[in-house]
Amino acid sequence: MRFEVSKVLDAIEARLTTDPALARAVVDLSEIVRYADLDGGRPASSVRLGLVIDALGRYLTEDNVPVYVIAPRGLLSDTDLTSNERMVIRRWADDGKVEVVPVLEDRVFEVAELLGLPVLTRTRGEQFRGRRPWVDEPGRLLAAIAGEGGAPVLVSRVGRGDPAKQPERSPMGERLLARVWQCPESNCTSFGSGGDPDSPFADMRTFTSPVSQPPPAIRAGVPSCPRHGAKLKDAGARPSVEVLSVRIDGVVRKRFVVSTEAPVVVGRAPEGGGGVMLGQWLTEDARKWISRGHAQFSLQPGGGLTVQDVSTNGTGIRPGGSPDDDERITLNRNESRQLAPTDVVELYAGVNVGRSKLWATGGVAQTQSVMGEAPTMALRKFERS
Ligand SMILES: [Zn+2]
């Protein structure tokens, strides 16, 4: 069972992000690990983060949904977790996959406000209501509770039914995320620059790219490092980004970020790092048609999104998402075109890429679980042994 748990932690790791463009919800890890009623196991278990991530995927009907995880430093020495779990969380923190803060205060709610994300919590955020009135809006606080059949579901803590509108970044969030920030601590994973390139350790740490830096904390009115508490230096304008979705046969499989700094190749199995690999979701015929690297997306400094065909068989564009084949535009090898806001790129029939905001729901009836083959009952047995 130990092996199964480490597989679950690996699957969870792939869903951790502090990238403002990709995160879909914010959680306090120290709260989630104590949801003992979800599996009847030990007082604290990091595997419960997986149960909550699965619940978020079902709530959004979308696969591969990433979460922004914040942990107070004390969790790294919480002996209710196993030493292996503490080690894994420490590594996630060192790699910038989760945000560790000295004390939590209202950082979870701050991130949720700056980024316009729901908080996955069983609290009602009462102590923050004065400063953050949005906690009373339906859908902003979602509690993971045991659903029918045992799998957790998310329910709105306030109000009923679906949220009236998608939350948006706060004006302060927009201002903060327009800049690149630099922490005076030389080893800062979130707001570092990689340190001295001549240092023998220069390549050994993971540093968050300026494009995907998390939101600074506002302390005493100034942008500060949430981990080190230090005042951050404004290091210039942040590269703009566009979030795109891969949608296959009506189902959103993955979101990815294109920035003015880095074009992204989408295909069956793009070579090199940073590409978006579709192979696992394609039918046999689609696999034969779609090239390893098929279409390259790039963002121009002015904000224009362009697609360039880099395939053998060509790339289609459906203007405004039109299903009419007469309107379909074909790009042949190396041809490129700027995409209008609602244009949809077609790599093969039913295999589409477009701006994420085009598709309000993920359309997935049965989302992929991070729990893998580890059934809840077996985990429970492991937890109790
Ligand atoms: Zn820092």
PDB file of N, CA and C and ligand atoms in Angstrom, residues 183 185 188-189 191 225 227-228 232, ligand 1:
ATOM      1  N   CYS A 183      12.259  39.025  -4.889  1.00  0.00           N
ATOM      2  CA  CYS A 183      12.447  38.942  -3.442  1.00  0.00           C
ATOM      3  C   CYS A 183      13.926  39.123  -3.123  1.00  0.00           C
ATOM      4  N   GLU A 185      15.543  37.771  -0.811  1.00  0.00           N
ATOM      5  CA  GLU A 185      16.144  36.493  -0.409  1.00  0.00           C
ATOM      6  C   GLU A 185      16.655  35.786  -1.664  1.00  0.00           C
ATOM      7  N   CYS A 188      14.826  32.556  -3.028  1.00  0.00           N
ATOM      8  CA  CYS A 188      13.362  32.576  -3.086  1.00  0.00           C
ATOM      9  C   CYS A 188      12.873  31.877  -4.353  1.00  0.00           C
ATOM     10  N   THR A 189      12.119  30.784  -4.161  1.00  0.00           N
ATOM     11  CA  THR A 189      11.644  30.006  -5.304  1.00  0.00           C
ATOM     12  C   THR A 189      10.611  30.777  -6.118  1.00  0.00           C
ATOM     13  N   PHE A 191       9.839  34.244  -6.125  1.00  0.00           N
ATOM     14  CA  PHE A 191      10.173  35.571  -6.661  1.00  0.00           C
ATOM     15  C   PHE A 191      11.678  35.720  -6.820  1.00  0.00           C
ATOM     16  N   CYS A 225       6.839  39.297  -0.047  1.00  0.00           N
ATOM     17  CA  CYS A 225       6.970  37.873  -0.311  1.00  0.00           C
ATOM     18  C   CYS A 225       6.161  37.110   0.737  1.00  0.00           C
ATOM     19  N   ARG A 227       6.339  34.144   1.621  1.00  0.00           N
ATOM     20  CA  ARG A 227       7.158  33.176   2.358  1.00  0.00           C
ATOM     21  C   ARG A 227       8.157  33.865   3.283  1.00  0.00           C
ATOM     22  N   HIS A 228       8.812  34.917   2.770  1.00  0.00           N
ATOM     23  CA  HIS A 228       9.893  35.546   3.530  1.00  0.00           C
ATOM     24  C   HIS A 228       9.473  36.834   4.224  1.00  0.00           C
ATOM     25  N   LEU A 232       8.933  43.231  -1.765  1.00  0.00           N
ATOM     26  CA  LEU A 232       9.356  42.819  -3.105  1.00  0.00           C
ATOM     27  C   LEU A 232       9.709  44.032  -3.951  1.00  0.00           C
TER      28      LEU A 232
HETATM   29 ZN    ZN B   1      10.832  35.370  -0.991  1.00  0.00          ZN
END
